[in-house]
Structures are given as structure tokens and as C-alpha cells.
Tab-separated table of C-alpha atoms in Angstrom:
chain	number	residue	atom	x	y	z
A	954	MET	CA	0.199	-0.159	0.186
A	955	THR	CA	1.592	3.326	-1.050
A	956	ALA	CA	1.037	6.635	0.989
A	957	ASP	CA	-1.635	8.085	-1.277
A	958	ALA	CA	-3.801	4.915	-1.377
A	959	PRO	CA	-6.010	5.796	1.611
A	960	ALA	CA	-7.406	8.881	-0.551
A	961	ARG	CA	-8.343	6.839	-3.329
A	962	ARG	CA	-10.987	4.781	-1.184
A	963	PRO	CA	-10.193	1.098	-1.743
A	964	ARG	CA	-12.744	-0.475	-3.962
A	965	GLY	CA	-14.627	-3.482	-1.953
A	966	ARG	CA	-13.935	-1.661	1.633
A	967	PRO	CA	-16.264	1.556	1.407
A	968	GLY	CA	-18.755	-0.706	3.475
A	969	HIS	CA	-16.964	0.662	6.435
A	970	ASP	CA	-17.833	4.014	5.640
A	971	ARG	CA	-21.486	5.400	6.103
A	972	ALA	CA	-20.778	8.289	3.655
A	973	ALA	CA	-19.594	5.989	0.918
A	974	VAL	CA	-22.653	3.394	1.382
A	975	LEU	CA	-25.082	6.271	1.081
A	976	ARG	CA	-23.120	7.671	-1.935
A	977	ALA	CA	-23.558	4.132	-3.673
A	978	ALA	CA	-26.955	3.646	-2.744
A	979	ILE	CA	-27.938	7.212	-4.220
A	980	ASP	CA	-26.055	6.033	-7.454
A	981	LEU	CA	-27.850	2.834	-7.587
A	982	PHE	CA	-31.214	4.450	-6.936
A	983	ILE	CA	-30.719	6.583	-9.938
A	984	ARG	CA	-29.361	4.405	-12.283
A	985	ARG	CA	-31.841	1.432	-11.413
A	986	GLY	CA	-34.563	3.052	-9.670
A	987	TYR	CA	-35.552	3.027	-5.909
A	988	ASP	CA	-37.951	-0.069	-6.255
A	989	ALA	CA	-35.917	-1.861	-8.493
A	990	THR	CA	-32.974	-1.771	-6.033
A	991	SER	CA	-32.257	-4.025	-2.892
A	992	ILE	CA	-29.855	-4.062	0.080
A	993	SER	CA	-28.458	-7.279	-1.312
A	994	ASP	CA	-27.471	-5.279	-4.817
A	995	LEU	CA	-26.076	-2.379	-2.707
A	996	ALA	CA	-23.847	-4.688	-0.586
A	997	ALA	CA	-22.836	-6.515	-3.922
A	998	GLU	CA	-21.893	-3.207	-5.544
A	999	LEU	CA	-19.832	-2.205	-2.680
A	1000	GLY	CA	-18.531	-5.668	-2.166
A	1001	VAL	CA	-19.455	-6.254	1.455
A	1002	THR	CA	-22.074	-8.200	3.415
A	1003	LYS	CA	-25.378	-6.976	4.018
A	1004	SER	CA	-25.061	-6.874	7.427
A	1005	ALA	CA	-21.914	-4.374	6.918
A	1006	VAL	CA	-24.883	-1.984	5.149
A	1007	TYR	CA	-27.196	-2.520	8.003
A	1008	HIS	CA	-24.572	-1.636	10.442
A	1009	HIS	CA	-24.926	1.964	8.697
A	1010	PHE	CA	-28.792	2.012	7.747
A	1011	ALA	CA	-31.597	0.352	9.257
A	1012	SER	CA	-33.330	0.055	5.992
A	1013	LYS	CA	-33.689	0.936	2.274
A	1014	GLU	CA	-35.997	3.488	3.132
A	1015	ALA	CA	-33.405	4.980	5.764
A	1016	LEU	CA	-30.985	5.365	2.867
A	1017	LEU	CA	-33.528	7.330	0.582
A	1018	ALA	CA	-34.721	9.322	3.772
A	1019	ALA	CA	-30.422	10.119	4.228
A	1020	ALA	CA	-30.378	11.189	0.578
A	1021	LEU	CA	-33.336	13.357	0.371
A	1022	ASP	CA	-32.620	15.115	3.737
A	1023	GLU	CA	-29.060	15.658	2.463
A	1024	ALA	CA	-30.508	17.547	-0.648
A	1025	LEU	CA	-33.457	19.007	1.352
A	1026	SER	CA	-31.346	20.658	3.986
A	1027	GLU	CA	-28.470	22.003	1.605
A	1028	LEU	CA	-31.046	23.479	-0.043
A	1029	GLY	CA	-32.836	24.805	2.521
A	1030	ALA	CA	-29.944	26.254	4.194
A	1031	ALA	CA	-28.622	27.867	1.168
A	1032	VAL	CA	-31.751	29.540	0.409
A	1033	GLU	CA	-31.940	30.656	4.017
A	1034	ALA	CA	-28.388	32.166	3.566
A	1035	ALA	CA	-29.116	33.786	0.454
A	1036	ALA	CA	-32.268	35.546	2.052
A	1037	THR	CA	-30.245	36.631	5.249
A	1038	ALA	CA	-27.532	37.858	3.059
A	1039	THR	CA	-29.957	39.942	0.804
A	1040	ASP	CA	-32.279	41.286	3.708
A	1041	GLY	CA	-33.862	44.701	2.811
A	1042	GLU	CA	-32.618	44.621	-0.940
A	1043	PRO	CA	-35.146	44.492	-3.807
A	1044	GLY	CA	-36.759	41.339	-4.663
A	1045	ALA	CA	-35.220	41.044	-7.962
A	1046	VAL	CA	-31.780	41.173	-6.360
A	1047	ARG	CA	-32.969	38.616	-3.518
A	1048	LEU	CA	-34.175	36.147	-6.439
A	1049	ARG	CA	-31.253	36.103	-8.099
A	1050	ALA	CA	-29.191	35.217	-5.410
A	1051	THR	CA	-31.532	32.713	-4.187
A	1052	VAL	CA	-31.724	31.084	-7.770
A	1053	GLU	CA	-27.761	31.137	-7.985
A	1054	ALA	CA	-27.769	29.643	-4.463
A	1055	ALA	CA	-30.168	26.959	-5.264
A	1056	VAL	CA	-27.833	26.119	-8.360
A	1057	ARG	CA	-24.485	26.099	-6.603
A	1058	ILE	CA	-25.986	23.033	-4.167
A	1059	LEU	CA	-27.632	21.169	-7.031
A	1060	ALA	CA	-24.073	21.216	-8.667
A	1061	ASP	CA	-22.469	20.046	-5.467
A	1062	HIS	CA	-24.825	17.787	-4.143
A	1063	LEU	CA	-25.744	16.474	-7.804
A	1064	PRO	CA	-26.986	12.926	-6.888
A	1065	ALA	CA	-29.177	13.783	-3.836
A	1066	VAL	CA	-30.841	16.571	-5.674
A	1067	THR	CA	-31.483	14.261	-8.726
A	1068	LEU	CA	-33.027	11.950	-6.347
A	1069	LEU	CA	-35.087	14.585	-4.852
A	1070	LEU	CA	-36.433	15.536	-8.099
A	1071	ARG	CA	-37.475	12.004	-8.911
A	1072	VAL	CA	-39.682	11.877	-6.062
A	1073	ARG	CA	-43.278	11.509	-6.856
A	1074	GLY	CA	-44.888	11.195	-3.415
A	1075	ASN	CA	-45.288	7.339	-3.424
A	1076	SER	CA	-44.835	6.940	0.362
A	1077	ASP	CA	-44.985	8.932	3.312
A	1078	LEU	CA	-41.144	9.563	3.461
A	1079	GLU	CA	-41.757	10.912	-0.024
A	1080	ARG	CA	-44.690	12.865	0.606
A	1081	SER	CA	-42.685	14.596	3.401
A	1082	ALA	CA	-39.924	15.328	1.065
A	1083	LEU	CA	-42.440	16.820	-1.189
A	1084	ARG	CA	-43.700	19.145	1.424
A	1085	ARG	CA	-40.307	20.391	2.139
A	1086	ARG	CA	-39.614	20.549	-1.141
A	1087	ARG	CA	-42.622	22.952	-1.864
A	1088	HIS	CA	-41.746	24.779	0.958
A	1089	ILE	CA	-38.480	25.961	-0.642
A	1090	ASP	CA	-40.140	26.565	-4.140
A	1091	ASP	CA	-42.766	28.764	-2.241
A	1092	ARG	CA	-39.985	31.031	-0.895
A	1093	LEU	CA	-38.901	31.532	-4.733
A	1094	ALA	CA	-42.023	31.880	-5.965
A	1095	ALA	CA	-42.517	34.955	-3.260
A	1096	LEU	CA	-39.698	36.569	-4.317
A	1097	VAL	CA	-40.793	36.297	-8.054
A	1098	ARG	CA	-43.789	37.793	-7.034
A	1099	GLN	CA	-41.716	40.839	-4.942
A	1100	ALA	CA	-39.701	41.227	-7.891
A	1101	ALA	CA	-42.989	41.650	-10.046
A	1102	ALA	CA	-44.539	44.032	-7.971
A	1103	GLU	CA	-41.517	45.901	-7.646
A	1104	GLY	CA	-41.611	46.317	-11.506
A	1105	ASP	CA	-38.248	44.241	-11.875
A	1106	LEU	CA	-39.760	41.493	-13.936
A	1107	ARG	CA	-41.678	41.624	-17.486
A	1108	THR	CA	-45.489	42.194	-16.995
A	1109	ASP	CA	-46.250	40.160	-20.067
A	1110	VAL	CA	-45.910	36.685	-18.328
A	1111	GLU	CA	-47.608	35.958	-15.000
A	1112	PRO	CA	-45.553	35.589	-11.946
A	1113	GLU	CA	-46.311	31.918	-11.564
A	1114	VAL	CA	-45.560	31.078	-15.062
A	1115	ILE	CA	-42.092	33.007	-14.665
A	1116	SER	CA	-41.808	30.558	-11.249
A	1117	ARG	CA	-42.388	27.385	-13.203
A	1118	LEU	CA	-40.089	28.399	-16.215
A	1119	LEU	CA	-37.465	29.107	-13.511
A	1120	PHE	CA	-37.815	26.077	-11.277
A	1121	GLY	CA	-37.984	23.950	-14.762
A	1122	THR	CA	-34.732	25.515	-16.114
A	1123	VAL	CA	-32.909	24.964	-12.628
A	1124	ASN	CA	-34.128	21.347	-12.181
A	1125	SER	CA	-33.166	20.515	-15.762
A	1126	LEU	CA	-29.451	21.202	-14.971
A	1127	VAL	CA	-29.753	17.488	-13.116
A	1128	ASP	CA	-30.385	16.045	-16.767
A	1129	TRP	CA	-26.878	17.559	-18.441
A	1130	TYR	CA	-24.671	19.389	-15.812
A	1131	ARG	CA	-21.508	16.899	-14.834
A	1132	PRO	CA	-19.399	18.301	-12.124
A	1133	ASP	CA	-16.227	16.962	-13.569
A	1134	GLY	CA	-17.186	18.951	-16.870
A	1135	PRO	CA	-15.750	22.329	-17.904
A	1136	LEU	CA	-18.243	24.477	-16.067
A	1137	SER	CA	-17.577	25.148	-12.280
A	1138	ALA	CA	-20.695	25.168	-9.993
A	1139	ASP	CA	-20.053	29.201	-9.495
A	1140	ALA	CA	-19.962	29.522	-13.559
A	1141	LEU	CA	-22.962	27.381	-13.901
A	1142	ALA	CA	-25.118	29.365	-11.306
A	1143	ALA	CA	-23.714	32.684	-13.033
A	1144	THR	CA	-24.358	31.605	-16.218
A	1145	LEU	CA	-27.971	30.426	-15.564
A	1146	SER	CA	-28.937	33.537	-13.905
A	1147	SER	CA	-27.536	35.506	-16.489
A	1148	VAL	CA	-29.329	33.744	-19.173
A	1149	LEU	CA	-32.833	34.088	-17.332
A	1150	PHE	CA	-32.634	37.589	-16.518
A	1151	ASP	CA	-30.950	38.772	-19.683
A	1152	GLY	CA	-31.911	36.494	-22.217
A	1153	LEU	CA	-29.930	34.926	-25.216
A	1154	ARG	CA	-29.548	37.935	-27.185
A	1155	PRO	CA	-25.936	39.786	-27.226
A	1156	PRO	CA	-26.499	43.251	-25.373
A	1157	GLU	CA	-27.642	46.097	-27.484
A	1158	PRO	CA	-24.550	47.997	-28.720
B	45	MET	CA	-77.870	6.227	-26.174
B	46	THR	CA	-78.132	9.979	-27.000
B	47	ALA	CA	-76.735	11.419	-30.083
B	48	ASP	CA	-73.581	12.922	-28.846
B	49	ALA	CA	-72.555	10.028	-26.510
B	50	PRO	CA	-70.039	8.351	-29.190
B	51	ALA	CA	-67.936	11.795	-28.770
B	52	ARG	CA	-67.592	11.202	-25.010
B	53	ARG	CA	-65.927	7.561	-25.589
B	54	PRO	CA	-67.874	5.662	-23.289
B	55	ARG	CA	-65.696	4.187	-20.204
B	56	GLY	CA	-65.213	0.462	-20.370
B	57	ARG	CA	-65.138	-0.150	-23.907
B	58	PRO	CA	-62.198	2.300	-24.980
B	59	GLY	CA	-60.214	-1.212	-25.779
B	60	HIS	CA	-62.149	-1.194	-29.008
B	61	ASP	CA	-60.369	1.743	-30.044
B	62	ARG	CA	-56.521	1.462	-31.027
B	63	ALA	CA	-55.955	5.109	-30.149
B	64	ALA	CA	-57.455	4.906	-26.788
B	65	VAL	CA	-55.662	1.770	-25.996
B	66	LEU	CA	-52.597	3.499	-26.718
B	67	ARG	CA	-53.568	6.721	-24.693
B	68	ALA	CA	-54.361	4.363	-21.764
B	69	ALA	CA	-50.982	2.431	-21.824
B	70	ILE	CA	-48.991	6.000	-22.085
B	71	ASP	CA	-50.984	6.997	-18.934
B	72	LEU	CA	-50.263	3.847	-17.101
B	73	PHE	CA	-46.522	3.894	-18.010
B	74	ILE	CA	-46.152	7.674	-17.088
B	75	ARG	CA	-47.910	6.844	-13.635
B	76	ARG	CA	-46.205	3.633	-12.225
B	77	GLY	CA	-43.316	3.403	-14.817
B	78	TYR	CA	-42.943	0.996	-18.108
B	79	ASP	CA	-41.355	-2.159	-16.021
B	80	ALA	CA	-43.991	-1.968	-13.241
B	81	THR	CA	-46.715	-1.926	-15.940
B	82	SER	CA	-48.463	-5.220	-17.317
B	83	ILE	CA	-50.771	-5.833	-20.398
B	84	SER	CA	-53.141	-7.012	-17.489
B	85	ASP	CA	-52.955	-4.018	-15.828
B	86	LEU	CA	-53.753	-2.042	-19.038
B	87	ALA	CA	-56.622	-4.561	-19.590
B	88	ALA	CA	-57.918	-3.808	-16.087
B	89	GLU	CA	-57.748	-0.098	-16.515
B	90	LEU	CA	-59.691	-0.112	-19.610
B	91	GLY	CA	-62.173	-2.796	-18.347
B	92	VAL	CA	-61.419	-5.077	-21.382
B	93	THR	CA	-59.685	-8.498	-21.535
B	94	LYS	CA	-56.246	-9.026	-22.267
B	95	SER	CA	-57.005	-10.489	-25.670
B	96	ALA	CA	-58.739	-7.191	-26.601
B	97	VAL	CA	-55.532	-5.421	-26.198
B	98	TYR	CA	-53.574	-7.945	-27.961
B	99	HIS	CA	-56.038	-7.366	-31.017
B	100	HIS	CA	-54.390	-3.882	-31.535
B	101	PHE	CA	-50.490	-4.259	-29.916
B	102	ALA	CA	-48.641	-7.752	-30.226
B	103	SER	CA	-46.886	-6.812	-26.970
B	104	LYS	CA	-46.155	-4.126	-24.278
B	105	GLU	CA	-42.907	-3.170	-26.160
B	106	ALA	CA	-44.947	-2.458	-29.372
B	107	LEU	CA	-47.243	0.148	-26.972
B	108	LEU	CA	-43.857	1.765	-26.074
B	109	ALA	CA	-42.574	1.822	-29.575
B	110	ALA	CA	-46.314	3.495	-30.592
B	111	ALA	CA	-45.722	5.864	-28.160
B	112	LEU	CA	-42.266	6.952	-28.789
B	113	ASP	CA	-42.849	6.943	-32.748
B	114	GLU	CA	-45.655	9.483	-31.944
B	115	ALA	CA	-43.692	11.825	-30.154
B	116	LEU	CA	-40.539	11.348	-32.246
B	117	SER	CA	-42.447	11.814	-35.652
B	118	GLU	CA	-44.302	14.812	-34.675
B	119	LEU	CA	-41.184	16.558	-33.455
B	120	GLY	CA	-39.166	15.224	-36.398
B	121	ALA	CA	-42.002	16.617	-38.736
B	122	ALA	CA	-42.492	20.118	-36.650
B	123	VAL	CA	-38.940	20.954	-36.834
B	124	GLU	CA	-38.601	20.065	-40.549
B	125	ALA	CA	-41.447	22.134	-41.306
B	126	ALA	CA	-39.989	24.962	-39.046
B	127	ALA	CA	-37.046	24.598	-41.252
B	128	THR	CA	-38.465	24.751	-44.361
B	129	ALA	CA	-40.668	27.688	-43.444
B	130	THR	CA	-37.654	29.764	-42.336
B	131	ASP	CA	-35.247	28.758	-45.051
B	132	GLY	CA	-32.712	31.168	-45.775
B	133	GLU	CA	-33.666	33.349	-42.834
B	134	PRO	CA	-31.058	34.152	-40.063
B	135	GLY	CA	-30.018	31.322	-37.680
B	136	ALA	CA	-31.646	33.172	-34.596
B	137	VAL	CA	-34.823	33.358	-36.532
B	138	ARG	CA	-34.964	29.692	-37.604
B	139	LEU	CA	-34.020	28.482	-33.894
B	140	ARG	CA	-36.905	30.484	-32.434
B	141	ALA	CA	-39.211	29.046	-34.882
B	142	THR	CA	-37.842	25.734	-34.433
B	143	VAL	CA	-37.888	26.118	-30.742
B	144	GLU	CA	-41.694	27.252	-30.748
B	145	ALA	CA	-42.510	24.388	-32.903
B	146	ALA	CA	-41.254	21.923	-30.643
B	147	VAL	CA	-43.013	23.375	-27.980
B	148	ARG	CA	-46.289	23.064	-29.672
B	149	ILE	CA	-45.768	19.434	-30.397
B	150	LEU	CA	-44.938	19.045	-26.667
B	151	ALA	CA	-48.014	20.538	-25.122
B	152	ASP	CA	-50.207	18.747	-28.017
B	153	HIS	CA	-48.667	15.505	-27.530
B	154	LEU	CA	-47.919	15.691	-23.745
B	155	PRO	CA	-48.150	12.125	-22.833
B	156	ALA	CA	-46.074	10.805	-25.236
B	157	VAL	CA	-43.195	13.166	-25.069
B	158	THR	CA	-43.560	12.785	-21.260
B	159	LEU	CA	-42.536	9.133	-21.980
B	160	LEU	CA	-39.986	9.539	-24.546
B	161	LEU	CA	-38.214	12.283	-21.897
B	162	ARG	CA	-37.873	9.483	-19.477
B	163	VAL	CA	-36.474	7.048	-21.920
B	164	ARG	CA	-32.694	5.904	-20.366
B	165	GLY	CA	-31.804	3.423	-23.162
B	166	ASN	CA	-32.397	-0.040	-21.438
B	167	SER	CA	-33.641	-1.661	-24.872
B	168	ASP	CA	-32.615	-1.775	-28.491
B	169	LEU	CA	-36.060	0.080	-28.807
B	170	GLU	CA	-35.176	2.811	-26.336
B	171	ARG	CA	-31.689	3.485	-28.004
B	172	SER	CA	-33.323	3.543	-31.254
B	173	ALA	CA	-35.834	6.366	-29.909
B	174	LEU	CA	-32.667	7.901	-28.061
B	175	ARG	CA	-30.930	8.124	-31.329
B	176	ARG	CA	-33.790	9.762	-33.215
B	177	ARG	CA	-33.862	12.284	-30.233
B	178	ARG	CA	-30.447	13.034	-30.643
B	179	HIS	CA	-30.902	13.811	-34.567
B	180	ILE	CA	-33.650	16.292	-33.582
B	181	ASP	CA	-31.515	17.894	-30.906
B	182	ASP	CA	-28.526	17.957	-33.101
B	183	ARG	CA	-30.498	20.156	-35.669
B	184	LEU	CA	-31.584	22.664	-32.722
B	185	ALA	CA	-27.616	22.526	-31.657
B	186	ALA	CA	-26.957	23.407	-35.204
B	187	LEU	CA	-29.116	26.441	-35.296
B	188	VAL	CA	-27.808	27.561	-32.018
B	189	ARG	CA	-24.101	27.266	-33.591
B	190	GLN	CA	-25.439	29.165	-36.837
B	191	ALA	CA	-26.925	31.915	-34.641
B	192	ALA	CA	-23.756	32.300	-32.379
B	193	ALA	CA	-21.650	32.542	-35.540
B	194	GLU	CA	-23.955	35.069	-37.036
B	195	GLY	CA	-23.603	37.369	-33.905
B	196	ASP	CA	-27.198	36.905	-32.697
B	197	LEU	CA	-26.847	35.141	-29.271
B	198	ARG	CA	-24.520	36.588	-26.550
B	199	THR	CA	-20.962	35.497	-26.664
B	200	ASP	CA	-20.084	34.934	-23.118
B	201	VAL	CA	-21.980	31.539	-22.935
B	202	GLU	CA	-20.681	28.665	-24.911
B	203	PRO	CA	-23.207	27.608	-27.664
B	204	GLU	CA	-22.932	24.181	-26.451
B	205	VAL	CA	-24.082	25.374	-22.797
B	206	ILE	CA	-26.987	27.657	-24.491
B	207	SER	CA	-28.474	24.241	-26.396
B	208	ARG	CA	-28.330	22.580	-23.091
B	209	LEU	CA	-30.168	25.435	-21.196
B	210	LEU	CA	-32.379	25.384	-24.164
B	211	PHE	CA	-33.379	21.705	-24.339
B	212	GLY	CA	-33.678	21.554	-20.520
B	213	THR	CA	-36.223	24.409	-20.197
B	214	VAL	CA	-38.136	23.045	-23.243
B	215	ASN	CA	-38.212	19.623	-21.926
B	216	SER	CA	-39.058	20.562	-18.166
B	217	LEU	CA	-42.289	21.835	-19.602
B	218	VAL	CA	-43.589	18.197	-19.176
B	219	ASP	CA	-43.262	18.716	-15.558
B	220	TRP	CA	-45.830	21.552	-14.855
B	221	TYR	CA	-47.581	22.250	-18.182
B	222	ARG	CA	-51.241	21.080	-18.045
B	223	PRO	CA	-53.011	21.605	-21.475
B	224	ASP	CA	-56.403	21.928	-19.853
B	225	GLY	CA	-55.123	24.916	-17.675
B	226	PRO	CA	-55.034	28.858	-18.626
B	227	LEU	CA	-51.927	28.900	-21.286
B	228	SER	CA	-52.648	27.745	-24.639
B	229	ALA	CA	-50.084	25.814	-26.893
B	230	ASP	CA	-49.171	28.683	-28.743
B	231	ALA	CA	-48.859	31.107	-25.668
B	232	LEU	CA	-46.773	28.527	-24.300
B	233	ALA	CA	-44.663	28.465	-27.366
B	234	ALA	CA	-44.240	32.294	-27.333
B	235	THR	CA	-43.526	33.096	-23.801
B	236	LEU	CA	-40.859	30.379	-23.606
B	237	SER	CA	-39.015	31.399	-26.695
B	238	SER	CA	-39.613	35.056	-25.285
B	239	VAL	CA	-38.465	34.621	-22.215
B	240	LEU	CA	-35.213	32.555	-23.360
B	241	PHE	CA	-34.377	34.977	-25.749
B	242	ASP	CA	-35.147	38.052	-24.389
B	243	GLY	CA	-34.842	37.261	-20.426
B	244	LEU	CA	-37.061	37.846	-17.422
B	245	ARG	CA	-36.238	41.440	-17.116
B	246	PRO	CA	-38.795	44.470	-17.993
B	247	PRO	CA	-37.948	45.919	-21.570
B	248	GLU	CA	-35.593	49.038	-21.085
B	249	PRO	CA	-37.932	52.347	-21.293
């Protein structure tokens, strides 16, 4: 074993690390679907026994709960921090800051957020996650209404439709953004917010 | 039976109508997932026997094939028609026309397009659908590059990223657009294209 080996996280032994078990579970849930994935599949993927998985998580649902909580806690905290940082500023400024904060979390926690966005409300756990997600969406929608009321958004599109387009554009990032690609999370957030607010046209000369 | 009854399509007998069988199958595939849906489920949903379903479709995969073909044929034809109608015009004009045509198809064939967008390439049929979808995406991406080369798109975002944001925003419409809501397909297309190109800001006074 060389000195840098531990940093590479040896394959076949991550079952001993709670975070690694959760990462592998999220990846499997995304690739095969939550319903189609079993604790046996996960143990096989990690190269550990089922009881090594159960050492960290009591059930498959506990894994999903941890994943959804990661996404929702991070998103909630980021939206909260953006609100605090822009307290008293115009709605449009607060909205942009909040959208950019959400995009950065999406980029930094891509697998957990991907899973969150696939939740359809098929269990109490999923319905609870949807309620927390709606609470975050409601805060953004309120900022859209504030910005519209302050005259900082176009008036020919209903604030509700603006919110939907905004959520849709942000959420669809999970379909193509790759953290190991050329675009950093910060650049992604700045690009998306600028395209949304200023459009795709070149600036007037 | 009153004179207008046939127009209402009586529940319990749509198994006699190929289009109605396909509609019900697409709805089930979307609600429960393709893998989790059986021909028995579909027959039960329609209130007919399995053989009534098999009278129209040889297999579950034939139903998926018909659904994906509906979405891809309509999208392909609309993109083709937009290209013909704007032949010789600047790339930005052609791009807008093509995006708007795609949005109208998405709105008018929402269930089939929703199913298409969930395809991940898990079978030869799905891989073939992904190739056809990529062909359509490539035509839009070429128009983005043309518009960028002609100076009609902002230069601080790579054309590839512009294409991704554009596809993402269009595709995410399936998550919220409801054909029976207040926004017509034409209004949706005009709104989305205007927001994408001009942004959310109010016009300069």
C-alpha cells in the first residue's frame, strides 16, 4: 500500500464508511430506480455483506431518507443564507441570489438532488420530502411575486409562469450538468441566472 | 344512447379503439413506470380482456414503440416544417421558429413526449428512440451554432451550454404544463421563446 492509497478510497471496502454506503445507494437508486434496488444489490455493489450495510442504515428507506435529507437540508440552508445576505434588498436582487445559491447546491450535491427531483410522493417519506421541497419553491415564488410587484420583471408573463419556467430551467440542470466537466458550480450559477434574467440575445451595442 | 354519446368515448369500452388503448397505456407507463406495468394492468384499467388489448398491439413493447414513434414523428415533422418555413433566414429566426414548433408539439402530445423524455436506453427500442431524439437535438444545436456565428447570441456563454439550457427549459415543461390550464400551446411557445431570448427583465424604457 502506497502513502496516497487511502485518499483513493479502496474499492471493496467502502462499506465501512457511512458516507460511502450512502453515495453508492444514491447512485444505484438513480441508475436502476429505488423500487428495483435491494440492500443485496447495494452490498454486492460495495463488495460487502448485507450486515455491513445494515450496520449504518436500518433499511432501504433509511438510505432514501438520508439522501433526501441531504438535498433538502442543503437547499434549505442555502436559500436561507441567500435571504439573510440580501435582507432589505429589492426582490429581483434577492431572487437572483437565491436562484444562484440553489444552482450551486444542485451542482455540489448533484446525486442527492437528482433523487429528490424524481420523488413522486409514493410513500409517507416521499410526501414529507415533497412538502419540504414545496416550502423551498414557495420562498422562490414569493421572491418572484415581490420582484414583479416592484416592476423588475416583465409584465407580459404571469409571475406563476415565471416561477415554473425558473424552477424548470434550474431543475433540468441535473439532466446534463457534470461536476467534472468544464463548467464550475459558480460559473453554472452565474450563467444560468444571467441567461434567465437577460436572455440569450447579445447586449444592445 | 343520446346522439352525442360517441364523442364522449364510453368508459369500459375504449379497448375497441386502438388510439384509446395507446392513450391508456401511455398514462399507465407514466404513472407506474413501464417496467411495473403489465398488459393485465392495462386491460383492467380499460375494463377489457387481455386479448382485446392484444388485438391492437402484439406486446407491451409495441405499445411503447407506438408512443415513442408518436412523439418522435411529430417532433421531427415540426422541426422539419419550421426549417422549411424559415429557409434562408438568419439562424436566430430559424432557432426561434424551431423552438416554438417543438414546444407546441410537446404541449399537444404531452403524454407521448413525457414518456420519450424518460427513456434511458434500456433496450434496443429505447436506444433507437434516443438516436432519433439526438438527431432532432442536433438540428437545434446546429441552429444555435449558426445564430452564434452570425452574432445573434450572447458570446459569454458557449453555444453548447446555450443548447443544453434551451433543451432543459423546453423539456422541463412536461413537469408543469397542463393542456387544460389557462395557457394555450401557442401562448406557451411564445412565452418560452420570448423569455429565453429576451430574458425575464422588463424591456428598457
